[in-house]
Every structure is written in structure tokens, then in C-alpha cells.
Coordinates of C-alpha atoms in Angstrom, one line a residue:
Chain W
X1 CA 123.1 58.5 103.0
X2 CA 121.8 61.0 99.9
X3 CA 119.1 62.6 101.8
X4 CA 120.9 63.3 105.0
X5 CA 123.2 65.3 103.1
X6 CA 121.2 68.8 103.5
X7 CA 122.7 71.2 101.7
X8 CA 122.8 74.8 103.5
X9 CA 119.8 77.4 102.8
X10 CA 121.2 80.1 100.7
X11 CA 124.7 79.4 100.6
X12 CA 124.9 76.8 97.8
X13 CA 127.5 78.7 95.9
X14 CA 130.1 79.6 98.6
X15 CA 131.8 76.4 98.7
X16 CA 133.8 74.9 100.9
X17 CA 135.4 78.2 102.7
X18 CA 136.2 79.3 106.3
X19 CA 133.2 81.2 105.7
X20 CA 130.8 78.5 105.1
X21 CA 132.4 76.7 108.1
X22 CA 131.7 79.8 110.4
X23 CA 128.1 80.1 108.9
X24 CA 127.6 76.9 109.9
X25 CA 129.3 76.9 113.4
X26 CA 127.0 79.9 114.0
X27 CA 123.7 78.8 112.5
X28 CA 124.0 75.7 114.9
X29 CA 124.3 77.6 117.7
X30 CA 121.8 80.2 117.1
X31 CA 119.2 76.8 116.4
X32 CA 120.3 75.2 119.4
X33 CA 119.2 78.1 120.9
X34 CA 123.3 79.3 122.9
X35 CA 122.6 82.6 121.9
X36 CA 118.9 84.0 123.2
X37 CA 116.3 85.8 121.0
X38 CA 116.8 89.8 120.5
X39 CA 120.2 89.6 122.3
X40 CA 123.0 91.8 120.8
X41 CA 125.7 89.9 118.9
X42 CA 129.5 90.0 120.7
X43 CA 131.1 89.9 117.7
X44 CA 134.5 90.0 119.8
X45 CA 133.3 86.8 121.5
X46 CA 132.7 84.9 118.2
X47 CA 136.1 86.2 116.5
X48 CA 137.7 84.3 120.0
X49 CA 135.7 81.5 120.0
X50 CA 135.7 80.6 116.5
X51 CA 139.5 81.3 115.9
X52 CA 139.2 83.7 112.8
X53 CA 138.9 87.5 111.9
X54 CA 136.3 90.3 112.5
X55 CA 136.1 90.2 108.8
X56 CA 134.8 86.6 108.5
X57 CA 132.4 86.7 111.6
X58 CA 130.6 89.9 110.4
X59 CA 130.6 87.7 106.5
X60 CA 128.8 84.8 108.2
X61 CA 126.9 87.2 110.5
X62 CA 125.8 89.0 106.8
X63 CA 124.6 85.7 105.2
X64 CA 122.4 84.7 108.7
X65 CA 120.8 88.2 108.1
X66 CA 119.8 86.9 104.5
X67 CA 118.6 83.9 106.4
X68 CA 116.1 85.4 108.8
X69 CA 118.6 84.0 111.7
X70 CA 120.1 87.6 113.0
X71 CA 118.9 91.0 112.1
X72 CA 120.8 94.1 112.0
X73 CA 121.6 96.8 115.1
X74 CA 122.2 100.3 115.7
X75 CA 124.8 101.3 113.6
X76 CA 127.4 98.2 113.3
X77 CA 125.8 95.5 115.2
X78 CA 123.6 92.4 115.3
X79 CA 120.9 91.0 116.8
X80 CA 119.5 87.3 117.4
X81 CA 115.7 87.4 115.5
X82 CA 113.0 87.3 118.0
X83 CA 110.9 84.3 118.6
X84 CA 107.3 84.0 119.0
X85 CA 103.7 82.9 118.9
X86 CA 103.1 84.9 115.9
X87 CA 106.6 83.7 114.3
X88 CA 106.0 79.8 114.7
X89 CA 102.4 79.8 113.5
X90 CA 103.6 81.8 110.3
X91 CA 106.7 79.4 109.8
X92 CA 104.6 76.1 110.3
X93 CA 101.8 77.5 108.3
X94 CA 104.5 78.3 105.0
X95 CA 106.1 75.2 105.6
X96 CA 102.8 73.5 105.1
X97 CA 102.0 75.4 102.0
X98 CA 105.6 74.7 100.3
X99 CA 105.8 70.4 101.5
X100 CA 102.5 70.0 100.3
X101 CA 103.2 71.7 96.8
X102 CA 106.5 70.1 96.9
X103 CA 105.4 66.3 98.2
X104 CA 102.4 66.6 95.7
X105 CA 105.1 67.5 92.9
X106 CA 107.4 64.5 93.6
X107 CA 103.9 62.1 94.1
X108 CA 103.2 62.7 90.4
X109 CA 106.8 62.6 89.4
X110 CA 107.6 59.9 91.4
X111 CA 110.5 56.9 90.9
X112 CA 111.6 54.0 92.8
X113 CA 114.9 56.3 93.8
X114 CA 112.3 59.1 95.2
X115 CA 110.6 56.5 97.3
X116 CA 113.3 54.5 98.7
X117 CA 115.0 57.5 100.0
X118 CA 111.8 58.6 101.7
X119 CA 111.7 54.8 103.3
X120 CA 115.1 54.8 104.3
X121 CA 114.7 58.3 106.2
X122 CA 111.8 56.7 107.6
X123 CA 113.6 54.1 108.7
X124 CA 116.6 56.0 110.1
X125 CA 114.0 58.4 112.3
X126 CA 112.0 56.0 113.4
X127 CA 115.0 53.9 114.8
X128 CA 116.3 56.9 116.4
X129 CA 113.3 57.9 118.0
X130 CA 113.3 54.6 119.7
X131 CA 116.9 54.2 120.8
X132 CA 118.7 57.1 120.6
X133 CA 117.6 60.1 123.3
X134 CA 119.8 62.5 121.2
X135 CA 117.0 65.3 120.7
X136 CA 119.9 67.0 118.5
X137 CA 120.1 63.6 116.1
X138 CA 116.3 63.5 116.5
X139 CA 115.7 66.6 115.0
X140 CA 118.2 66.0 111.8
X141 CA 116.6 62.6 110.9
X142 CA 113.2 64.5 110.9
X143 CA 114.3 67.0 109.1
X144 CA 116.2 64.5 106.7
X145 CA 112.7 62.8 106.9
X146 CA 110.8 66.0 105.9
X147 CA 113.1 67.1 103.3
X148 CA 112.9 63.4 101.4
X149 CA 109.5 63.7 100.9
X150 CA 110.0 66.7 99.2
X151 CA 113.3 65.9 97.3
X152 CA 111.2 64.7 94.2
X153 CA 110.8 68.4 93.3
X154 CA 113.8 69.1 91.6
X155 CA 113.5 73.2 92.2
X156 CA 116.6 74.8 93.8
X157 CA 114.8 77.3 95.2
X158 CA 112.0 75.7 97.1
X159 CA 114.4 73.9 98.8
X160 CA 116.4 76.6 99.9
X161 CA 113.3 78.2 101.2
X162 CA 111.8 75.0 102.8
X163 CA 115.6 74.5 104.6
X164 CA 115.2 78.1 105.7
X165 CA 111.9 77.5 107.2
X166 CA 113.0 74.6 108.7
X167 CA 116.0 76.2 110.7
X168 CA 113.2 78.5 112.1
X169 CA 111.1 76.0 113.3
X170 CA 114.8 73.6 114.9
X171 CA 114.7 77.1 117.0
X172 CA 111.5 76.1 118.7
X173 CA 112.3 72.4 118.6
X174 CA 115.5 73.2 120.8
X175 CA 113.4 75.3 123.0
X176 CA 111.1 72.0 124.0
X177 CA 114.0 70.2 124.7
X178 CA 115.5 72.7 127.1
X179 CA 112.5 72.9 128.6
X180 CA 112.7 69.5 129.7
X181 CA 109.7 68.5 127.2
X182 CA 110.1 64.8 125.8
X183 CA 108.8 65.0 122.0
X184 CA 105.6 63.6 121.4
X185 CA 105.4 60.1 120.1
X186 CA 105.5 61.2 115.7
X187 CA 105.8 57.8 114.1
X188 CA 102.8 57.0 113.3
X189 CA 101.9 60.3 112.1
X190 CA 105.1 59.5 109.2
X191 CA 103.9 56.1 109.3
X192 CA 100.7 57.3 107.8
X193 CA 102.2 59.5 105.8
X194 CA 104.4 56.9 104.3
X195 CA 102.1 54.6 103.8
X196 CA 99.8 56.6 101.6
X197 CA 103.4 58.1 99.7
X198 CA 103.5 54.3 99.1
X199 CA 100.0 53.8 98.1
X200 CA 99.9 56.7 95.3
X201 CA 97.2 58.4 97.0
X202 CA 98.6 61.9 96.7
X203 CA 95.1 63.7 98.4
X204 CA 95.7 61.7 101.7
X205 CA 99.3 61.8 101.7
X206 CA 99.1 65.3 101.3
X207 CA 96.9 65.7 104.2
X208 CA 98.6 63.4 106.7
X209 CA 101.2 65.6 105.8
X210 CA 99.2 69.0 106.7
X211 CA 97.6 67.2 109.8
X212 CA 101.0 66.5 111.0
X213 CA 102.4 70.0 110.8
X214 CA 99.1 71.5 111.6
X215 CA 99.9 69.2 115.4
X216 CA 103.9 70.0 116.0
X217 CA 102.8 73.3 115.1
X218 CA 100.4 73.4 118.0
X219 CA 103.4 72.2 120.5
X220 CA 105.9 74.9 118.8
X221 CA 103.2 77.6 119.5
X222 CA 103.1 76.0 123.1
X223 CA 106.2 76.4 123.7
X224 CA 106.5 79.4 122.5
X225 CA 103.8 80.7 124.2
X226 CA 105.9 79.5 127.6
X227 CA 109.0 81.5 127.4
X228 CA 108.8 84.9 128.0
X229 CA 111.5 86.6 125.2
X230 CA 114.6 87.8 127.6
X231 CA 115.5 91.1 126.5
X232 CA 119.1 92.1 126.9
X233 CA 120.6 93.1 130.8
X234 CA 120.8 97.1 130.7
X235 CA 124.2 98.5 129.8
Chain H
X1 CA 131.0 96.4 84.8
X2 CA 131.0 100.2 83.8
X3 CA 131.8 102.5 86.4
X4 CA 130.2 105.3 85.0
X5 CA 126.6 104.0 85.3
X6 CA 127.1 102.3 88.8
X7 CA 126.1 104.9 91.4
X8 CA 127.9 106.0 94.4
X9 CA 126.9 106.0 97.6
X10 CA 123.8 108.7 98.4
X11 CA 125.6 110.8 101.4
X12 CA 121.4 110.7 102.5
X13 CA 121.8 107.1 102.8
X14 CA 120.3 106.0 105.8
X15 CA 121.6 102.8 107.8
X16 CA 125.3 101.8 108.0
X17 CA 128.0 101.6 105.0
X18 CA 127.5 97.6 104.6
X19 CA 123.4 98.2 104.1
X20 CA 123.7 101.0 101.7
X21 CA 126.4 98.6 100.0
X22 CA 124.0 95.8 100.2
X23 CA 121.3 98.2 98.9
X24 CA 123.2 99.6 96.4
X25 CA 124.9 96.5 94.9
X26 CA 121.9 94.5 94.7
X27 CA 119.8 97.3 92.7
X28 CA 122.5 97.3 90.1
X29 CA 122.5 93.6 89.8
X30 CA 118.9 93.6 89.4
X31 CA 118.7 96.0 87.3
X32 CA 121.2 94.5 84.7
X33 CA 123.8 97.5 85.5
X34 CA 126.3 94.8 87.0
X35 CA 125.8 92.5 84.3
X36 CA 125.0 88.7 84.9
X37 CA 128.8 86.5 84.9
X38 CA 130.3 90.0 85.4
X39 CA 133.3 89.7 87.9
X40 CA 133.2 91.5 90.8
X41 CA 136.4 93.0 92.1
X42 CA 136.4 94.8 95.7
X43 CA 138.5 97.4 94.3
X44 CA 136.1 98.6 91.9
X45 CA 133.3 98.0 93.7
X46 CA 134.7 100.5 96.5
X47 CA 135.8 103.2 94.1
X48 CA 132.1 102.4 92.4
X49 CA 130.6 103.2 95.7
X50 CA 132.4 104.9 97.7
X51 CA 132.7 102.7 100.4
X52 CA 135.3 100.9 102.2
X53 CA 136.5 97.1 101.6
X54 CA 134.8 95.9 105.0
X55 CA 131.3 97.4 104.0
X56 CA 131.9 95.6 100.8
X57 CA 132.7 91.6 101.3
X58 CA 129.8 92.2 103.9
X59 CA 127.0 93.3 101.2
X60 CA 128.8 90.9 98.8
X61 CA 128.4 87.5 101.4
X62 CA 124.7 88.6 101.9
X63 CA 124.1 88.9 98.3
X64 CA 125.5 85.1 97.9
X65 CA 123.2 83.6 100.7
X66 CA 120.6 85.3 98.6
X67 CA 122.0 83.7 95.3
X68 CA 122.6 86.7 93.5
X69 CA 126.4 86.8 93.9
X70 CA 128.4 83.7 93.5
X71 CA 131.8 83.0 95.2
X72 CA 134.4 81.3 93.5
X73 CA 137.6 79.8 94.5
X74 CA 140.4 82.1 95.8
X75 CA 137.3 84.1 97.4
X76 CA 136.6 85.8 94.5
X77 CA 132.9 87.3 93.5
X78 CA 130.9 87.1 90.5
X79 CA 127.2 88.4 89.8
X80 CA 125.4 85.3 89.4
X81 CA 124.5 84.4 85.9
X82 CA 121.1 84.4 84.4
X83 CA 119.9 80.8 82.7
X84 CA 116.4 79.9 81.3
X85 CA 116.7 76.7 84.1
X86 CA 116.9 79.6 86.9
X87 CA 113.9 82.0 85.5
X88 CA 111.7 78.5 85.0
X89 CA 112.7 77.8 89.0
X90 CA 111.8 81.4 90.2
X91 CA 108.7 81.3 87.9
X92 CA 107.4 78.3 89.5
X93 CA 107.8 78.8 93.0
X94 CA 106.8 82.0 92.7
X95 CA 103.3 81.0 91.3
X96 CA 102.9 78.7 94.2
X97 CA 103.5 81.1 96.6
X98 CA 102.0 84.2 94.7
X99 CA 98.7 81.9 94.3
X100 CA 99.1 80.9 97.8
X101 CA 99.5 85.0 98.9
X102 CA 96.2 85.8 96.4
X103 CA 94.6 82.8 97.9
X104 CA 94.3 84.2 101.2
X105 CA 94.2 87.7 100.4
X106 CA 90.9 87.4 98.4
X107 CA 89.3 85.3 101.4
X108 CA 90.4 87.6 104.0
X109 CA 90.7 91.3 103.0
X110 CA 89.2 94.1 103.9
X111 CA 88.1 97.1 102.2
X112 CA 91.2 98.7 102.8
X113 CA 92.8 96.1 101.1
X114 CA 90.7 96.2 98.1
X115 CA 91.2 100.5 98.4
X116 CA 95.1 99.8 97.7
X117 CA 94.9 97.3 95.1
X118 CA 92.5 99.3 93.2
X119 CA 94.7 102.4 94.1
X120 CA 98.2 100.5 92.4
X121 CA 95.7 99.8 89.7
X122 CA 95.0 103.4 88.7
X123 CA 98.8 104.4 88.9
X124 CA 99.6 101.4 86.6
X125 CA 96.9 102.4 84.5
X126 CA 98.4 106.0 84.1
X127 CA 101.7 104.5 83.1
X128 CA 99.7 102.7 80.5
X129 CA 98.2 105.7 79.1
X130 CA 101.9 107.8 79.1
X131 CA 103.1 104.8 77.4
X132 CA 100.7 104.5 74.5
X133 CA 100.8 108.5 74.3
X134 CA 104.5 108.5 73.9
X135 CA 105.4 105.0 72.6
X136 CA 107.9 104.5 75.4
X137 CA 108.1 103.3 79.5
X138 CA 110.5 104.8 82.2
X139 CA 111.4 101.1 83.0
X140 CA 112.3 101.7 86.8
X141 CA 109.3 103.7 87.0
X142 CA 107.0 100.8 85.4
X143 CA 109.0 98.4 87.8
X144 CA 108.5 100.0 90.8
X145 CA 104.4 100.5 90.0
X146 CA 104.6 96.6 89.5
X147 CA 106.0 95.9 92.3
X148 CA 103.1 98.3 94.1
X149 CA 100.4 96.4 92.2
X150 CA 101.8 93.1 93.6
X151 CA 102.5 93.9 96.8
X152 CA 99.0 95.6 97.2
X153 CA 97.4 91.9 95.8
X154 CA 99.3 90.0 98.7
X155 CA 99.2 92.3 101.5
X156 CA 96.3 90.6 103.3
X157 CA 97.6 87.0 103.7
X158 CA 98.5 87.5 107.2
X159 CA 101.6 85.3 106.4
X160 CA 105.1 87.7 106.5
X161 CA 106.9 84.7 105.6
X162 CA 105.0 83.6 102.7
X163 CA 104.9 87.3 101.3
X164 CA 108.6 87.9 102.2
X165 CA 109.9 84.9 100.2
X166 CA 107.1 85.6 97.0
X167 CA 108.9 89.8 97.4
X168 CA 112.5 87.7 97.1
X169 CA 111.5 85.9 93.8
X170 CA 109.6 88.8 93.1
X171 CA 113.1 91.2 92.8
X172 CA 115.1 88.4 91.3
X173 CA 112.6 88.0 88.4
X174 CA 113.5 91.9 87.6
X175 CA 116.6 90.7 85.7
X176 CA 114.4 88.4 83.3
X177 CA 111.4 90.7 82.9
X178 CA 113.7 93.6 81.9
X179 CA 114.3 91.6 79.2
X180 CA 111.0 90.3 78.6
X181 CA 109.9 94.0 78.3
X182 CA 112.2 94.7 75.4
X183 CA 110.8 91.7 73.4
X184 CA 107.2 92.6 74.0
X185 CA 107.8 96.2 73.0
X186 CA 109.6 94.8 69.9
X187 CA 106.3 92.6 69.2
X188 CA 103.8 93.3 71.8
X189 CA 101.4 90.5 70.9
X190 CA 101.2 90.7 74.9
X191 CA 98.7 92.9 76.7
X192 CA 100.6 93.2 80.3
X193 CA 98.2 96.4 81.0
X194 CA 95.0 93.7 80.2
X195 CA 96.5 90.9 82.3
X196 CA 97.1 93.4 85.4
X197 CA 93.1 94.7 85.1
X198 CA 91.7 90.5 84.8
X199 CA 94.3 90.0 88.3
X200 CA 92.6 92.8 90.0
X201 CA 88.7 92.6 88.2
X202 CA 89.1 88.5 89.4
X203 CA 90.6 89.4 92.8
X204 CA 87.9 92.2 93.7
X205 CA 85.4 90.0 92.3
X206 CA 86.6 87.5 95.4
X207 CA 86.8 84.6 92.6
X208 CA 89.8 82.9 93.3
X209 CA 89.8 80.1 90.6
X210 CA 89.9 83.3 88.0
X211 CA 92.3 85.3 89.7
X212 CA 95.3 82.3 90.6
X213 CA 94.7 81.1 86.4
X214 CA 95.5 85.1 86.1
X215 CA 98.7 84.6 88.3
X216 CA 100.2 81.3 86.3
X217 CA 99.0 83.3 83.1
X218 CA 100.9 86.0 84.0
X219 CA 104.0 85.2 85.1
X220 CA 104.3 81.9 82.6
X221 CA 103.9 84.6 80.0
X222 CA 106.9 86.2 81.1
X223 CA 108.8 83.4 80.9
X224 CA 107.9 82.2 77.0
X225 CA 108.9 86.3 76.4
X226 CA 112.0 85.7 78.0
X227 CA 112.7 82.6 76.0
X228 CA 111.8 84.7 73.1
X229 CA 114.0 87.9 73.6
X230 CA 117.0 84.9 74.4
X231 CA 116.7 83.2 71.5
X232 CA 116.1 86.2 69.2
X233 CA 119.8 87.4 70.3
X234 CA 121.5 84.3 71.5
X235 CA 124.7 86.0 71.4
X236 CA 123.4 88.4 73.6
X237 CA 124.7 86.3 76.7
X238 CA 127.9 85.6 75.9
X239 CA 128.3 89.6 75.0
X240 CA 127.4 90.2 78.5
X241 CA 129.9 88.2 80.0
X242 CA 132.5 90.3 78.3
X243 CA 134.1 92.7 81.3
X244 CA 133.1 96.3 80.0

């Protein structure tokens, strides 16, 4: 379906490449959380397990720097970017700022394409929170879900940025569910959402929306809060 | 591109061969010195800057996640191009989240805050007052002072993300106001210098219905000089695209 099709912050113009297919590869891992916070990249390790060259690992490596993903090391290297209380409140509290400029946008822009895609994501997370206890699927209907609502605004760059932010926040997400932390019950917070989306009521949709972030953000900065940030064994 | 203007590598250069690359590459793009469309060969690039091929296709990947370098089939590399549709996208998001950055600024600096804006005010101001005494602007000078003035508005939102993604916009708006520049200085029926003194007057005032109309007014303005310097040279585009 058109919205689950979420193009890749930042890289819209590499194509389809072995680069792009490493960036990926390594973006999902980093977001599922394989590789801990503020631990040095083996770039060795990534050449084997991906099957390509030095070259193309230190690429991808270069456009997860760009992303906020990795940051750079001493005088060749890279590091997974930390995670923390201060990190997640900033994310979730951007986020906020750019769906509720973008969802507002698309409200008084709106069309019948616009508002069956964001019923149709709806649809798809809400059935997948109820049968499916894939917290990996979960998280890419919701952030199918999310990025719907703000699809209306037609600006390139916004939704670069709001993927972006959004792979910051999966980092947390991940952390919940290796924590052994079932999600909390969302659907009727999108419900609501929806149903004033639906309604035209672009003041209340707009703040179901912040209400909803402002809550998940309050579980990310839990969580966060939880895990102490493992530092890297002394070499 | 023109090897001649592109500069090597500083020897000074802090940081590793792929930063200073990154660095270096991505001021001349910004700056107009690797023209917009222009084709980016490794080979040059290295003899350029002095740098090795690795150091290169690493800056050159980073550059493309940030959308100012485009690859293209064959892994090839082009500086990406500069449309009216791409400065109206940077213009808009960046008044969201510049208003957003002003928003919170206003409510929640200190004095130290208001010290620096009022500081980056002063040095703007002397730019001002060199350029009316000699009828002409150092533009990376100007640029830079900018840049001070609109950090120092946004420094106390408490939000790195929100100013870090406005400082992104911020950079890649340098290739349209370059050229928004020459078309005021050809007819300067705009008052940047005035627009700059309502932004901070508003912002130390703590009104922020005043000072977020002077962020839209400001950076929309850019945009219809823009689309005035384009369509007074329409040719001027397809000139650029020529490989110098």
C-alpha cells in the first residue's frame, strides 16, 4: 500500500545501489538496537557480514553520520550515537512540532486520497496491534500510521526530517521491547485522532495528536531513564 | 567546476581526510564554487583537494544523505541542482521551525541570551555601515555575521534537534540567498539591515506575534528576490550547468 512505502530519510537520490541496500541493512540494525549506544563501530565485522567492501561500509556508515544514527571517532572510526533522557524528550518534542504543522497542513489541504490512506493505515495498525505480537511489524504500521497523517504536506523536506526523527524515537521503541515491556494499549488514542481527521476539526485533531506524543513520549523517557548507557569494555 | 577557485586541503585541518573533504566540498557547493548540475568526478575532486579517493566517495555519500550531492546511475556524482520548487521547500520548513526556535527562545531566555543576540546585532550593524560607506559587502563575511545573528535568536530553545535541522536549511538556503543578494544590490527596494533590527527590537521586546511575522517576512522575502534574480537572467541556469 502507498503509505507503507516509506521512503528513506536523506537518501532519496541514491537509488537503488549496494549502497542504499547496506544503509539500510545497517540503519535496521542500529534501530533494533544490535549494535549498543556509544560503542565503536567494527567496520571489519560489517564488511563480513554484509558481504561487500571497506569502501561501501564506511559510504553507508558516512550517510548514518548525516542521519544522526553514528557519529564519528578518533581518527578513522565510528561510533553508535548515545541515547538518553535528554535525547528522547528533544526528539518527541520536534516530532510534535513538525506532525502538527504537517497534519494541520494536509487538514486544510485535504482530499478523499489523503484521508483514505490515513484510514487504511488505521486500519492496518490497529489490526496488527490486535493479532499480530510482531513489535518489529508494530512499529512500521505506526510509523506508516504517523507518516499518513502527515503525507498531505507535499514538502520533501519535512518528510525527510520527520522519517529521521522517527528512526530516533524506533531506537527507544526497540529498547521497550527488549525490555520485556508490552506497548501500551494506542488505539484509541489514533482512534481519536482519526476521528476528528475525519470530522474537519483541525484544533482537536491537532491536539489528540500532541497528547498522544506528549504520552509515548513519557514511556520512551521511561525507558530511557531504565538503561544505564553501556560504555565500551576497555581495550 | 574550476579548479583554480576550489581550495585544497588546509594542512591545519583538524579531523580526518574524509571530514576535511566533507567540510571542504560542502562549503564550495554552498557557496556556488561547485556550481549547481555540475558533475562531480573523483579525479578532480582529489587533485582539487588534495586528498585521496577513499576520503572522497566518503564526504561525497554524506553530502547525498544531506541532499546536496546527487548520485546517478553508474555511481556517478553530481552537485545537486537548484529549482525554485526546492528554495519554496527549504523556505517553508525553515519558517516553521525558525518560528518554532524564536518561539521558545523569546519565552525562555536569559539575559545572556539577549547579550548575544544584541551582540550579532552590532557586528551586523557594522557591516551595514562598511557597506553603505563603500557601496559593496565581503559576501562570506556578511554570510557568516548572518549566520551569527540567527544562531544567537535560536540559541535558547532548549531543543538541539529543532535548531540543528533549522542550521541544515539554514546552510542550504546560502546557495539561493547568494543570489538573492545580487538582485537586491542591483535594485535594493529591500532593507535586509531594517528587517534584522524589527527580528531583534520584536524578540528583545519578548512579543512573539511581532517577531515570528518578522521571520516569515524575512525569509519569504528572500524567496520573491530569488525569483526575481532567476527570471531577470533565465539563461543564467542553463549557463551554469555548462562544465567549466
Amino acid at each position: 500500500m502507498r503509505n507503507m512505502d516509506v521512503s528513506v530519510a536523506g537518501i532519496r537520490s541514491v537509488g537503488k545501489s549496494p549502497l542504499q541496500a547496506v544503509v539500510r541493512l545497517l540503519r535496521d540494525a542500529i534501530l533494533r538496537g544490535e549494535f549498543a549506544p556509544d560503542t565503536k563501530v567494527r567496520i571489519e565485522d560489517l564488511r563480513a557480514r554484509y558481504g561487500t567492501s571497506l569502501g561501501t561500509v564506511r559510504e553507508a556508515l558516512s550517510c548514518l553520520l548525516a542521519e544522526g544514527l553514528v557519529v564519528e571517532e578518533g581518527q578513522k572510526g565510528f561510533r553508535i550515537a548515545s541515547m538518553s533522557v535528554a535525547d528522547i524528550t528533544d526528539i518527541m518534542t520536534t516530532r510534535s512540532v513538525l506532525e502538527s504543522h504537517a497534519l494541520t497542513y494536509s487538514m486544510q489541504h485535504t482530499s478523499v486520497d489523503w484521508e483514505a490512506g490515513v484510514v487504511a493505515s488505521l486500519h492496518l495498525l490497529n489490526r496488527i496491534e490486535r493479532d499480530s505480537a510482531a513489535f518489529g511489524e508494530w512499529l512500521a504500521a505506526n510509523r506508516a500510521f504517523h507518516l499518513a497523517l502527515c503525507s498531505g504536506c507535499p514538502s520533501p523536506r519535512l518528510r525527510d526530517f520527520l522519517v529521521s526523527l522517527f528512526h530516533q524515537s524506533q531506537r527507544y521503541g526497540h529498547r521497550l521491547l527488549s525490555r520485556g515491556v508490552v506497548p501500551r494499549h494506542l488505539s484509541d488514542e489514533h482512534d481519536q485522532i482519526v476521528r476528528a481527521v475525519l470530522a474537519g476539526d483541525v484544533d482537536l485533531a491537532v491536539s489528540c495528536l500532541k497528547s498522544h506524543i506528549e504520552q509515548v513520549k513519557g514511556e520512551l523517557v521511561e525507558i530511557a531513564a531504565l538503561s544505564p548507557t553501556p560504555r565500551d569494555p576497555p581495550e | 567546476m574550476s579548479d583554480s577557485k576550489a581550495h585544497p586541503a588546509d594542512t591545519e585541518t583538524v579531523g580526518t581526510l574524509s571530514q576535511t573533504a566533507y567540510q571542504l566540498i560542502r562549503r564550495d557547493i554552498l557557496s556556488g564554487v561547485l556550481e549547481p548540475g555540475a558533475k562531480l568526478k573523483i579525479e578532480t575532486l582529489r587533485a582539487a583537494y588534495q586528498v585521496g579517493p577513499t576520503p572522497i566517495r566518503e564526504a561525497l555519500s554524506r553530502l547525498s544523505a544531506e541532499e546536496l550531492v546527487q548520485i546517478e546511475q553508474q555511481r556517478g556524482f553530481r552537485v545537486a541542482p537548484v529549482t525554485i520548487k526546492e528554495l519554496q521547500d527549504i523556505s517553508d520548513v525553515r519558517i516553521m521551525l525558525e518560528s518554532e526556535a524564536v518561539r521558545r527562545s523569546i519565552l525562555e531566555g536569559d539575559y545572556a541570551w539577549e547579550a548575544n543576540v544584541v551582540s550579532a546585532f552590532h557586528k551586523l550593524d557594522r557591516m551595514e555601515a562598511a557597506r553603505r560607506a563603500h557601496g559593496a559587502v565581503d559576501f562570506d563575511e556578511w554570510e557568516a555575521r548572518n549566520r551569527e545573528f540567527h544562531d544567537a535568536l535560536v540559541a535558547a530553545s532548549g531543543s538541539k534537534w529543532l535548531n540543528n535541522l533549522g542550521r541544515q536549511l539554514y546552510s542550504h538556503h546560502e546557495r539561493y540567498r547568494r543570489a538573492a543578494l545580487k538582485q537586491e544590490h542591483a535594485a535594493p527596494q529591500r532593507d535586509v539591515h531594517a528587517e534584522h533590527r524589527a527580528l531583534m527590537e520584536a524578540s528583545l521586546a519578548r512579543n512573539v506575534p511581532a517577531a515570528l511575522d518578522m521571520v516569515r517576512l524575512h525569509i519569504e522575502r528572500t524567496v520573491e528576490a530569488v525569483r526575481a534574480s532567476l527570471a531577470a537572467a533565465p539563461r543564467r541556469d542553463a549557463r551554469q550547468r555548462t562544465p567549466a
